[in-house]
Coordinates of C-alpha atoms and ligand atoms in Angstrom, one line a residue:
M20 CA 7.1 10.0 -25.7
G21 CA 7.3 7.4 -28.5
N22 CA 7.7 8.0 -32.2
P23 CA 6.9 11.6 -33.1
F24 CA 5.4 10.4 -36.4
E25 CA 2.6 8.7 -34.5
H26 CA 1.5 12.0 -33.0
D27 CA -2.2 12.5 -33.9
L28 CA -1.6 15.6 -35.9
L29 CA 1.3 14.3 -37.9
K30 CA -0.4 11.0 -38.5
N31 CA -3.2 12.6 -40.4
L32 CA -0.9 14.6 -42.7
G33 CA -0.8 13.8 -46.4
P34 CA 2.3 13.2 -48.5
E35 CA 4.9 15.8 -49.3
P36 CA 4.2 17.3 -52.7
L37 CA 7.7 16.6 -54.0
G38 CA 8.0 13.1 -52.4
D39 CA 7.2 9.7 -53.9
G40 CA 4.1 9.4 -51.8
F41 CA 2.3 12.1 -53.8
T42 CA 1.0 9.8 -56.6
V43 CA -1.8 10.4 -59.1
D44 CA -3.6 7.4 -57.5
A45 CA -3.3 9.0 -54.0
L46 CA -4.6 12.3 -55.4
K47 CA -7.4 10.6 -57.3
A48 CA -8.4 8.6 -54.2
A49 CA -8.5 11.8 -52.0
C50 CA -10.6 13.7 -54.6
A51 CA -13.0 10.9 -55.3
K52 CA -14.4 11.2 -51.8
R53 CA -14.8 15.0 -51.9
S54 CA -17.3 17.3 -53.5
A55 CA -15.5 20.4 -52.2
A56 CA -13.8 22.7 -54.7
I57 CA -10.6 21.2 -56.1
K58 CA -8.6 24.2 -54.9
L59 CA -9.6 23.6 -51.2
V60 CA -8.9 19.9 -51.5
I61 CA -5.3 20.4 -52.7
M62 CA -4.8 23.0 -49.9
D63 CA -5.9 20.4 -47.3
A64 CA -2.8 19.1 -45.5
K65 CA -4.5 15.7 -45.2
V66 CA -4.4 15.4 -49.0
V67 CA -0.9 16.9 -49.6
V68 CA 1.1 19.1 -47.3
G69 CA 2.6 22.5 -48.1
V70 CA 0.3 23.7 -51.0
G71 CA -0.7 27.2 -49.9
N72 CA -3.1 29.6 -51.5
I73 CA -0.6 31.0 -54.0
Y74 CA 0.7 27.7 -55.1
A75 CA -2.7 26.2 -55.4
S76 CA -3.9 29.1 -57.6
E77 CA -0.8 28.8 -59.9
A78 CA -0.9 25.0 -60.2
L79 CA -4.6 25.1 -61.2
F80 CA -3.9 27.6 -63.8
R81 CA -1.0 25.6 -65.3
A82 CA -3.2 22.5 -65.2
G83 CA -6.1 24.4 -66.9
I84 CA -8.6 23.6 -64.1
L85 CA -11.1 26.0 -62.6
P86 CA -10.5 26.4 -58.9
E87 CA -14.2 25.9 -58.0
I88 CA -14.9 22.6 -59.7
S89 CA -15.8 19.8 -57.3
A90 CA -12.8 17.6 -56.7
N91 CA -14.8 14.5 -57.5
Q92 CA -15.6 15.9 -61.0
V93 CA -11.9 16.2 -62.0
S94 CA -10.9 13.3 -64.3
K95 CA -7.8 11.3 -63.8
P96 CA -5.9 12.8 -66.8
R97 CA -6.6 16.3 -65.4
L98 CA -5.5 15.2 -61.9
T99 CA -2.3 13.9 -63.6
K100 CA -1.7 17.3 -65.0
L101 CA -2.5 19.0 -61.7
R102 CA -0.1 16.8 -59.8
A103 CA 2.7 17.7 -62.2
A104 CA 1.8 21.3 -62.0
I105 CA 1.9 21.3 -58.2
R106 CA 5.4 19.8 -58.3
E107 CA 6.5 22.2 -61.0
V108 CA 5.3 25.3 -59.1
L109 CA 6.8 24.2 -55.8
S110 CA 10.1 23.3 -57.4
A111 CA 10.3 26.6 -59.2
A112 CA 9.6 28.5 -56.0
I113 CA 12.3 26.6 -54.2
E114 CA 14.9 27.1 -56.9
E115 CA 14.2 30.8 -57.4
G116 CA 15.2 31.9 -54.0
G117 CA 12.5 30.4 -52.0
T118 CA 14.0 29.0 -48.9
T119 CA 10.4 28.8 -47.6
L120 CA 7.4 27.1 -49.1
R121 CA 5.1 29.5 -47.3
D122 CA 5.6 32.8 -49.1
F123 CA 7.7 34.5 -51.7
L124 CA 9.9 36.5 -49.4
N125 CA 13.6 35.8 -49.8
S126 CA 16.2 36.1 -47.0
N127 CA 16.2 39.9 -47.3
G128 CA 12.5 40.0 -46.8
Q129 CA 11.9 41.0 -50.4
P130 CA 9.6 39.2 -52.9
G131 CA 11.6 36.6 -54.7
Y132 CA 11.9 36.3 -58.5
F133 CA 9.2 33.7 -58.5
K134 CA 6.6 36.4 -57.9
Q135 CA 7.4 37.9 -61.3
R136 CA 6.4 34.7 -62.9
L137 CA 3.0 34.3 -61.4
F138 CA 0.3 33.7 -64.0
V139 CA -2.8 34.5 -62.0
Y140 CA -2.2 35.1 -58.3
D141 CA -2.8 38.8 -57.3
R142 CA -3.3 39.7 -61.0
K143 CA -7.0 40.5 -61.0
G144 CA -8.0 42.6 -64.0
E145 CA -4.5 42.1 -65.6
P146 CA -4.3 40.3 -68.9
C147 CA -3.6 36.6 -68.8
R148 CA 0.0 36.0 -69.8
V149 CA -1.1 33.2 -72.1
C150 CA -4.4 34.3 -73.8
G151 CA -4.7 38.0 -72.9
K152 CA -8.2 37.7 -71.2
L153 CA -8.5 39.5 -67.9
I154 CA -7.8 37.5 -64.8
C155 CA -10.8 37.1 -62.4
Q156 CA -10.9 37.0 -58.7
T157 CA -13.3 35.4 -56.2
V158 CA -13.3 34.2 -52.6
L159 CA -13.2 30.5 -52.0
G160 CA -13.0 29.1 -48.5
Q161 CA -12.3 32.6 -47.3
R162 CA -9.2 32.9 -49.4
S163 CA -8.7 35.0 -52.5
T164 CA -8.7 32.9 -55.6
Y165 CA -7.5 34.0 -59.1
W166 CA -8.1 32.3 -62.4
C167 CA -8.3 32.9 -66.2
P168 CA -11.8 32.5 -67.6
S169 CA -10.4 31.3 -70.9
C170 CA -7.5 29.0 -70.0
Q171 CA -9.2 27.2 -67.1
K172 CA -12.2 25.0 -67.5
Ligands
ZN5 ZN1 -5.7 32.8 -70.2

């Protein structure tokens, strides 16, 4: 049996997003090696665990980063913002009725309050809550991706 944390699968997991292990340096190191889209990199459990499609989209909006930019092109100051945004989005989701990090459903199976505060996710064609431009959608890594063409660069 042995220590469960030495299991192959667990051993390869990245840090918890709200834990001390998720540092800017760790994120920078993970991104420096990857030319994949930044959104796919932050959704990779080897980089950081628990950042699903919705949280990744929202965190990138808050950090002002386009989802499709190559991870290794994102500067350290921008990664610093992104790390903070990921923690912010996840904390907000947990506080506002999220007992789960995986979706927005509360214990009654209804969408939680957090959904009403989404900036980009599932808002294609609706005006950006910050600048009023229409939110765009594309498919990235087979997942729907939403962004604001003006707020995100
Ligand atoms: Zn905008």
